[in-house]
Structures are given as C-alpha cells and as structure tokens.
Coordinates of C-alpha atoms in Angstrom, one line a residue:
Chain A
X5 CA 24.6 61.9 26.2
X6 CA 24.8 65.3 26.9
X7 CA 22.5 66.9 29.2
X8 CA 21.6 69.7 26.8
X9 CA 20.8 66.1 24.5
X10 CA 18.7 64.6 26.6
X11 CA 17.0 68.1 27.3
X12 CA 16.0 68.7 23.4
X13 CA 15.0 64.7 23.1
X14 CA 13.0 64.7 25.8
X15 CA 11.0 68.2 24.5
X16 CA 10.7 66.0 21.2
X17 CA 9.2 63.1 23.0
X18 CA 6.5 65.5 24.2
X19 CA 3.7 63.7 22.5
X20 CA 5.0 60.2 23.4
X21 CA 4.6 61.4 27.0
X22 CA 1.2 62.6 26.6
X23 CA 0.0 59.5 25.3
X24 CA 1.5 57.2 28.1
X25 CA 0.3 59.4 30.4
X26 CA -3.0 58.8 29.2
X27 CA -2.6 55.4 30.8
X28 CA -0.2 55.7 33.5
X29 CA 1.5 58.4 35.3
X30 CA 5.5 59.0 34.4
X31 CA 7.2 61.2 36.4
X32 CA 10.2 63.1 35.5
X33 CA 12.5 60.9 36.9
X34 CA 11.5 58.0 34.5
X35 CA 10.7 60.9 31.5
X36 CA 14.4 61.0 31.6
X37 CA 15.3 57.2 31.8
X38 CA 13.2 57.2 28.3
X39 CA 14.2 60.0 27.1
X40 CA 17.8 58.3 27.4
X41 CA 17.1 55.5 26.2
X42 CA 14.2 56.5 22.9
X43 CA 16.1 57.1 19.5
X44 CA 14.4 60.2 17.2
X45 CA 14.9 59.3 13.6
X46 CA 13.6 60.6 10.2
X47 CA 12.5 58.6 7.8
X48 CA 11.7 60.2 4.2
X49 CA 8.9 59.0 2.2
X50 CA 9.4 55.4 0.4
X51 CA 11.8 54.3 3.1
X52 CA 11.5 50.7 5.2
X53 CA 11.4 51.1 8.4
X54 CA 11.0 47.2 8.4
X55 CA 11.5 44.8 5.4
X56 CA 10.4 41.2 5.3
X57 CA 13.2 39.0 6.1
X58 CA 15.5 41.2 8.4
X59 CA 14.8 41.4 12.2
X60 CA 12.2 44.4 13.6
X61 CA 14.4 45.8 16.3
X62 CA 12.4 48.7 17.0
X63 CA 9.1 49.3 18.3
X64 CA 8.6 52.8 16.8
X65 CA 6.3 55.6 17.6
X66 CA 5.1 58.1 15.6
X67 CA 5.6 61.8 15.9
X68 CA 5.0 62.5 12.7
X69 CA 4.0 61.3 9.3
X70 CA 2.4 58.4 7.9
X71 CA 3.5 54.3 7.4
X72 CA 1.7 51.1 6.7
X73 CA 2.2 47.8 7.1
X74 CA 2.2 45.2 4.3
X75 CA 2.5 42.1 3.4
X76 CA 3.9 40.5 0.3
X77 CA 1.8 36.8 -0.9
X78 CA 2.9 34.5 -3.1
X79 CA 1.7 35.9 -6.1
X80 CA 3.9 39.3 -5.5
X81 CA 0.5 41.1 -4.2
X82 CA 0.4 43.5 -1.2
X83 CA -2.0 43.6 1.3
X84 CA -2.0 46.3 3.9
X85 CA -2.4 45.7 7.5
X86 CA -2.6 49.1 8.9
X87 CA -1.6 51.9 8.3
X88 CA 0.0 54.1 11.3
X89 CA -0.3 58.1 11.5
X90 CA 0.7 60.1 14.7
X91 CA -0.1 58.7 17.8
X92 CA 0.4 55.1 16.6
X93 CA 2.7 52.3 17.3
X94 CA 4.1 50.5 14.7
X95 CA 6.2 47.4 14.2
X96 CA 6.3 43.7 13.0
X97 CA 5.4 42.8 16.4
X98 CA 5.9 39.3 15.8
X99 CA 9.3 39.9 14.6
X100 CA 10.1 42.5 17.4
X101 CA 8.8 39.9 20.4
X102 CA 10.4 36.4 19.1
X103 CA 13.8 38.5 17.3
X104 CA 13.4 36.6 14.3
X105 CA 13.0 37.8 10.5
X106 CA 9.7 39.7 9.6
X107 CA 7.0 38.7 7.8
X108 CA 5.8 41.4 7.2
X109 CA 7.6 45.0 6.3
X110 CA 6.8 48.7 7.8
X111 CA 7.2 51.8 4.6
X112 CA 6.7 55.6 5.4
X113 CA 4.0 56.6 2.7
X114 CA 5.0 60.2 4.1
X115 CA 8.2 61.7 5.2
X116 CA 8.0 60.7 9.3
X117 CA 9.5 60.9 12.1
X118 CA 9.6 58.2 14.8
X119 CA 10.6 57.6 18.3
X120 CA 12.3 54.4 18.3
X121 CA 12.7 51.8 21.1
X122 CA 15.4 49.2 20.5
X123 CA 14.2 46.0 21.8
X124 CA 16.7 45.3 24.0
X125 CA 16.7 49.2 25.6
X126 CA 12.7 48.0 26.1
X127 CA 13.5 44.7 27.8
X128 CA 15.5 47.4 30.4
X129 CA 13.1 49.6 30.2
X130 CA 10.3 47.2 31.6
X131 CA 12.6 47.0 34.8
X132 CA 13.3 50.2 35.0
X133 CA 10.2 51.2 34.8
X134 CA 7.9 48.5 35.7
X135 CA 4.5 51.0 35.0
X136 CA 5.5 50.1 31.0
X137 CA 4.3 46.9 31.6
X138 CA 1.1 48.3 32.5
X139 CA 0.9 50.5 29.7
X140 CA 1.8 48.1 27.2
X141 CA -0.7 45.3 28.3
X142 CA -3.4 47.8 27.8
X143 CA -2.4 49.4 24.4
X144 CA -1.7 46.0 23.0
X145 CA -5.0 44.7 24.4
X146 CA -6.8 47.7 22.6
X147 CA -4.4 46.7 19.2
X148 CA -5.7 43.0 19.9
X149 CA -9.7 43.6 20.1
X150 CA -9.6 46.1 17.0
X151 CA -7.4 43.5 14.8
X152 CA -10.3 40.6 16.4
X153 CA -13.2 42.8 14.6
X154 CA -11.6 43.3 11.8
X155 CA -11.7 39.2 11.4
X156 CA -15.0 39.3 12.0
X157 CA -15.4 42.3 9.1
X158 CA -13.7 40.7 6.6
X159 CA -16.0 37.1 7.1
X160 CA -19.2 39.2 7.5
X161 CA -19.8 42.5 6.6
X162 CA -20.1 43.6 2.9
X163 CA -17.0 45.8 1.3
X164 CA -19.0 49.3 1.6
X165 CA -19.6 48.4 5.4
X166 CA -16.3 47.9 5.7
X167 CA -15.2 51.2 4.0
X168 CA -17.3 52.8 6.4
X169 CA -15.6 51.3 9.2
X170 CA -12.1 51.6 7.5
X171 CA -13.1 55.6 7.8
X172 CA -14.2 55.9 11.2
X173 CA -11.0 54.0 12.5
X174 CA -9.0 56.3 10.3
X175 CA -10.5 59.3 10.1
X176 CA -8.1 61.6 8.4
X177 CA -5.5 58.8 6.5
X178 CA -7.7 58.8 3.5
X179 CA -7.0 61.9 2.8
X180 CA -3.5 61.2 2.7
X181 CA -2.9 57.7 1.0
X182 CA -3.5 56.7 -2.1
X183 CA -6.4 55.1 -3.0
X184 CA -5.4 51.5 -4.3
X185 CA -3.8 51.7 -0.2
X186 CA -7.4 51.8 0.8
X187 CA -8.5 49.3 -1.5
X188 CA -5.7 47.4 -0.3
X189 CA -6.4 47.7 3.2
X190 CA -9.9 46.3 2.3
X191 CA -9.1 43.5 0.5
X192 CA -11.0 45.0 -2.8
X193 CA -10.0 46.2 -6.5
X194 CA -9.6 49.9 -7.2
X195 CA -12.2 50.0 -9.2
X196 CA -14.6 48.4 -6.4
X197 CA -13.6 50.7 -4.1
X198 CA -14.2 53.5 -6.3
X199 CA -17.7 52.4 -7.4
X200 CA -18.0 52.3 -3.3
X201 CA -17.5 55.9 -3.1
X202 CA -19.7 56.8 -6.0
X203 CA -22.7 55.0 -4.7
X204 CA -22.1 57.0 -1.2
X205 CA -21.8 60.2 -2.7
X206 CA -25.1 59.4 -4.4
X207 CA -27.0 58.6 -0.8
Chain B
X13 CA -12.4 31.3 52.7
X14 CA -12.0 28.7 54.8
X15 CA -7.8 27.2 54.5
X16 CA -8.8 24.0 53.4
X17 CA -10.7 25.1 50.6
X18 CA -7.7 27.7 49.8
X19 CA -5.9 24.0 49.5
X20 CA -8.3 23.2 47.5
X21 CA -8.8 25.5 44.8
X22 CA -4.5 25.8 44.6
X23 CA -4.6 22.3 43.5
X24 CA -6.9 22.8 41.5
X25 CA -5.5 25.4 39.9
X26 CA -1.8 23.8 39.2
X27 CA -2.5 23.7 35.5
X28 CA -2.6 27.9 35.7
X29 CA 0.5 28.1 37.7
X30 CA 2.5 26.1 35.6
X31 CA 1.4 28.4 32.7
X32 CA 2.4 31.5 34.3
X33 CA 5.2 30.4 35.5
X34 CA 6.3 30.0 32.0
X35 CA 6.8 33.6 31.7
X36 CA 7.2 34.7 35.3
X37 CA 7.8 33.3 38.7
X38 CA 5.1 33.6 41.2
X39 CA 6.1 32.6 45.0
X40 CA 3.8 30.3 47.0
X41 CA 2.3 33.8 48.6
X42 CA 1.4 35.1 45.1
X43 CA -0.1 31.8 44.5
X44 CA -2.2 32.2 47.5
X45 CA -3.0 35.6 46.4
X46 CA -4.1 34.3 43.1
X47 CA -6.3 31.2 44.4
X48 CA -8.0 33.6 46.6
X49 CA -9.7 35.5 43.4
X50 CA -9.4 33.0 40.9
X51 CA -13.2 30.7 41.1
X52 CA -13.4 27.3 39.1
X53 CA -16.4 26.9 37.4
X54 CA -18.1 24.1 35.6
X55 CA -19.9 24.6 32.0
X56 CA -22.0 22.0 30.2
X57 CA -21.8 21.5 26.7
X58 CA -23.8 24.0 25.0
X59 CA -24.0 26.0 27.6
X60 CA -22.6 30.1 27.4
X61 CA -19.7 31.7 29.6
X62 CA -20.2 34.7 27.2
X63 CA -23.4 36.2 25.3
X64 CA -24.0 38.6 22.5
X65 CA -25.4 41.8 24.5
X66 CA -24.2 40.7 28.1
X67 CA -20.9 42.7 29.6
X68 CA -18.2 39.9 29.7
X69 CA -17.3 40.1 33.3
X70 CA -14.7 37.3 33.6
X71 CA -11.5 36.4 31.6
X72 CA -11.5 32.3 31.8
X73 CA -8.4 29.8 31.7
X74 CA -9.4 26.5 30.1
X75 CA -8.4 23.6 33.3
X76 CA -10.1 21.4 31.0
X77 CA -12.7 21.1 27.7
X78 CA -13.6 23.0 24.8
X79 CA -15.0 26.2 23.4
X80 CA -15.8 28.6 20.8
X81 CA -16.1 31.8 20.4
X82 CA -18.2 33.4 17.5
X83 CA -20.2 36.5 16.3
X84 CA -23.4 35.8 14.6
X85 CA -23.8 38.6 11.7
X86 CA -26.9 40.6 10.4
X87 CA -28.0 37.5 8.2
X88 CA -27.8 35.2 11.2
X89 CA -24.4 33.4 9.9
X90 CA -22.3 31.9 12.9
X91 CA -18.3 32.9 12.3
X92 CA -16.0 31.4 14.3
X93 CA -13.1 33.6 15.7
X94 CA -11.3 31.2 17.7
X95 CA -11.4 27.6 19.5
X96 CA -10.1 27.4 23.0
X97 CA -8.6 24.2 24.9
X98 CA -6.7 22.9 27.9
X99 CA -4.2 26.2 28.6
X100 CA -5.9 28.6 26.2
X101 CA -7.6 32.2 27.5
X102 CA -11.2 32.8 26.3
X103 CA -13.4 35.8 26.9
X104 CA -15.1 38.6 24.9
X105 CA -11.9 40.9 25.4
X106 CA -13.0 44.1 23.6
X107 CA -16.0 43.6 26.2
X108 CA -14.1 42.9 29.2
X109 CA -11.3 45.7 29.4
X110 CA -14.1 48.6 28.7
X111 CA -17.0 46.4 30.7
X112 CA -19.7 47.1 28.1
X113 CA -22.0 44.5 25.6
X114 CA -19.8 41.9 24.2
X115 CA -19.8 41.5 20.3
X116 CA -19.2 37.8 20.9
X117 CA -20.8 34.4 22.2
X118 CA -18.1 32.2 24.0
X119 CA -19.8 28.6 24.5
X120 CA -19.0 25.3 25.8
X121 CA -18.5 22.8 22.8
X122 CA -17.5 20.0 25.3
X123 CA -18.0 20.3 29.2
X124 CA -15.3 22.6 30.7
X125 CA -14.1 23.8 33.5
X126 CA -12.6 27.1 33.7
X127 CA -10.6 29.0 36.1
X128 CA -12.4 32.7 36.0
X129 CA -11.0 35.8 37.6
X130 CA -13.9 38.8 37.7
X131 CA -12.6 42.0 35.8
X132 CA -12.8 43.9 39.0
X133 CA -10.5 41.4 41.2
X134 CA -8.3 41.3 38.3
X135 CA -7.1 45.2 38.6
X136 CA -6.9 44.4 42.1
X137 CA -4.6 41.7 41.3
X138 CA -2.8 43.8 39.0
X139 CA -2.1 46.2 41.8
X140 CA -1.3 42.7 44.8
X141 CA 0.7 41.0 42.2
X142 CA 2.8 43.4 39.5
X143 CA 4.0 40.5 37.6
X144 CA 0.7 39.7 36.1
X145 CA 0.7 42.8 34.5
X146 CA 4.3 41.5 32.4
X147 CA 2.5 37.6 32.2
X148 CA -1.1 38.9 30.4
X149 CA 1.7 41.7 28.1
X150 CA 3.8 39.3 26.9
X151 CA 0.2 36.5 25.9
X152 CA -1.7 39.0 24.5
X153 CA 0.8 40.2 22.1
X154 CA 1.1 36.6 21.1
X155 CA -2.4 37.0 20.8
X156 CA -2.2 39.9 19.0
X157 CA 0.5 38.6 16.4
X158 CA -1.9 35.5 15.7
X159 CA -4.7 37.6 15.3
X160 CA -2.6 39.5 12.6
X161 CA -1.4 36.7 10.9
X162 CA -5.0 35.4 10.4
X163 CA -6.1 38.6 8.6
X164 CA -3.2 38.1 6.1
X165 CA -4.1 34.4 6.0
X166 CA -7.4 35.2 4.8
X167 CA -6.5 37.6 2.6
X168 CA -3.9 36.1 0.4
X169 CA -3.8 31.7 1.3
X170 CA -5.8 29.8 -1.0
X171 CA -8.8 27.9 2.0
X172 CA -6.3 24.8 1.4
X173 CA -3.2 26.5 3.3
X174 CA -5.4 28.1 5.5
X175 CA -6.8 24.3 6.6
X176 CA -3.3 23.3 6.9
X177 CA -2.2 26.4 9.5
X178 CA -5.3 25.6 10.9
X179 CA -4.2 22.4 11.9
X180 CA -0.6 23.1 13.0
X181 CA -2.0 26.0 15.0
X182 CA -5.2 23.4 16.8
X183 CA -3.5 19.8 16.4
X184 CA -6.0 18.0 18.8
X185 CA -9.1 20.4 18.3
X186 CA -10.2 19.0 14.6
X187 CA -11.0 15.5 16.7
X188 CA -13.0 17.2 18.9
X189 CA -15.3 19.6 17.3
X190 CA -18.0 19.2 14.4
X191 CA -16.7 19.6 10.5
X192 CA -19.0 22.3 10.4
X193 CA -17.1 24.5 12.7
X194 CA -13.9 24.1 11.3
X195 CA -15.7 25.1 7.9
X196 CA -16.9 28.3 9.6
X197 CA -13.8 29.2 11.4
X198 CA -12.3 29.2 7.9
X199 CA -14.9 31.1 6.0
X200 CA -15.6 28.3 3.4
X201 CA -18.5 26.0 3.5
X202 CA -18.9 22.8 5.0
X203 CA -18.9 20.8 1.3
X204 CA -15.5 23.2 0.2
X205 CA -14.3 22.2 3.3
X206 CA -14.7 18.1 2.5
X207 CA -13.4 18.9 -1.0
X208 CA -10.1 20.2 0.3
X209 CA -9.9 16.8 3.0
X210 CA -10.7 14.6 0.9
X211 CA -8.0 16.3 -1.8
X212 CA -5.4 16.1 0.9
X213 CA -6.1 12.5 1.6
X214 CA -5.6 11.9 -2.0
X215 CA -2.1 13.6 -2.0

C-alpha cells in the first residue's frame, strides 16, 4: 500500500482510534499496523454484510450508518438481535470465532460504511499488538453483560418496560428504523408496540 | 505464603490449569504467579458467593459442585440465567468489571468449592501474566455467543426444543438440580415442563 494509502485510511479510521483509545493507549506505531491491515468499505442500504449460511470473515466497525442483526426461525420470521449504529461492532461472532457458517445474518438498514477486520489479519493483529487483547476482553465483556440483561428482560419485565429500556440503550436508532424493527427487536406485534407508544404519550 | 502451602494450593488448582492451558500455555512460573492470587474456597449448599445489592468482588472457577445464578424480579419470581459445574466460570459479571451492586444472586445448589481471584488481583494479574488477558477474550466471547443464542432460543423455539438444547448444552446438570429449576431457567412452569418430559418419553 501506498504510503499516501495508508495516510487517507488511517485519517478514516479516526473514530476507530478514538474508541480503542478509550480503553487502551495505541500509539502511532501500531495506528499504522491497523491502519494496514483495516479494510474501509461501503455498504448501501439493503446489502448483507453477513448472510446465514456463509462464513463471517469480518469483524466490522462502524463509521457510519446503521445495520441489525437477525435471525431467520423456522417459520420464515425475523427476529432482531441488535441493531449497530456508529461506534458499534458488529458480526456473527459465533461464525467469526469458530469460521463456520452463520446463523445469523448482518443487513445495512442505512447506506454504511465499515471498518473491516478480516479474521485472520485479527489473529496477526493480536500478536502484533498484544494491547487488542485487552481491548477486546473488555468490550466483549461489556457486549456479554448487556446481552445477560436482556435474558433477564425478556423472562421478567413487561413489553412497555422493555421499550423503555430498548430506548435508553439506543437512544437515537428509533428515529431511524422502522417500526416493526423495534417491535421486532422486542419480541412484540406492530400493533403492540404501537399501542405502547400511545399509552406513553398519554402519561 | 509459606512454599508448602504455595504446593498446596497448585495442586489444588490443577483442574484450572488444565483449563487454561486449553487456550494458552502458562509456564510453571505463571502457574506460581497464578496460585499466589487465586484462594479456594468452600460453599455449603444454599449458601451465596453472590447477592442481589452486594458488589461481586470475585470471579469463581467451579473445582467442584453446583450453582445457579438468578435475578429475582419486581413480583418476587426467581429466573434462572445460568447453571454452573465442574470447569464453568460464575460471577455477577456486569457487577464485577464496573465493581458496583450486582443484579444477580449466584448460590451454591450443591457444596462447591471454587477457585476465586479478587477483582483487584485480577488486573494485577492481567498486567504479571498478559496471556490471561487472550484466555478470559477468547471464553467470554463463547460466553457471549451463548448468551446470544439463548435470546434467539427464546424468541422463536417452541419450550420443547429449548428443553432439548438445554440438555445438550448441561448433559449432567438435569440429574443434579430440582425440576423446578430447570422449569425456571426455561421460562415455562414446572407442570409445562413435566408435560414436555413426559411427551418426550412417549416419543
């Protein structure tokens, strides 16, 4: 790659920097080694960034835009997972860690643009720089507690509770997906959801 | 420490070397390290390592026995989250990486003895022995994609599937804890629960 490359890449991957560096410090040294070894790559609204049945390969970060993550039952009924806006990771991570076919599949809802991590260039990466490790224990601890309470939503708190929650954890997102994606996301009908909202604007 | 009791303790602890070693290689001088902050504790049946409203100060390795660990909700209602055996990691985590009230109750279902590390010697270990930060990475994203799973489990399989993951994913626990708990980790009832054996036996 050409240095000028690796110069415009590495202004791109700006906010990815400032968010490791929330937990870590990289210096500019091992800015670079990512920088060489992240991929930038738009996505337009509607596109997979992961389907069901092929291999995750990437571990993607998001600059921009807006993706969830679904799942397809038996039936032929999708249930979101979570959805992912700036700032997030997002990835069949069971797919990406074992290398075997997703369950699950990864669709921009919004044109978005992610920084992608191959999973191979991220097995280097960890020994390149070892201070990923690090980082990656902690954010995936943080991904594991939220996904815990969520279990423990679902079993015990009522559907408006939950919508309540669903909006603090995502503050802005429903503002930018469509509804039955919330409803989804909650494990409710449309028209439960909306009744939800009509009852709170009335409080 | 006195060395004998170092000796000790590293015996003691052979079951959690052999699991880490799984996914690293610690030397006989990280070992050391490790027995030196690790303390083996023994819990009676029905007794806590983790309550509701206390900080959950120690992560815990099962050596041997049998827990649960459960929110009780606004009605009083016990939900299981998860079981934990011989080789399994149990703790209030949201609690433990930000040190403030746990959510959860962890308690001793048979008599157990655990191999705890203390929050604050486990960032020093993080910082004596790098490696762990790669070992506790690569489990809690197995964790994590579990965790995941179940939401999507409980969302979309019928309480008859979910029995059956149940007991691929816990093959000795159903022997060794109450009906009722199973029933609860599923979110059904204790009679739904007998319905759906009792089916299966018929099958």
């Amino acid at each position: 790659m050409s240095k000028n490359n690796l110069e415009t890449i590495r202004m791109e991957l700006t906010p990815l920097f400032d968010y490791i560096n929330k937990y870590t410090d990289l210096t500019l040294e091992e800015q670079s080694i990512l920088s060489a070894r992240f991929k930038i790559r738009k996505y337009l609204k509607g596109q997979f960034v992961v389907q069901n049945g092929d291999t995750c390969k990437y571990e993607n970060f998001v600059l921009s835009g807006c993706l969830k993550t679904f799942y397809i039952d038996n039936e032929g009924l999708e249930h979101i997972v979570m959805f992912a806006v700036e700032n997030w990771w997002t990835a069949d991570m069971g797919s990406f860690i074992t290398q075997t076919p997703a369950d699950f599949n990864v669709q921009c809802i919004e044109n978005s643009y992610l920084a992608q991590i191959h999973y191979e260039d991220l097995e280097q990466l960890y020994l390149q720089v070892p201070k990923l490790e690090r980082f990656f224990r902690i954010i995936i601890q943080k991904a594991f507690v939220s996904s815990q309470k969520r279990i423990i939503n679902n079993f015990s708190l009522p559907a408006k509770e939950r919508y309540l929650q669903f909006r603090e954890q995502y503050p802005q997102i429903e503002q930018r997906v469509p509804q039955y994606m919330v409803a989804s996301y909650l494990g409710i009908t449309k028209e439960f959801l909306s009744k939800i909202r009509n009852q709170l604007l009335l409080e």
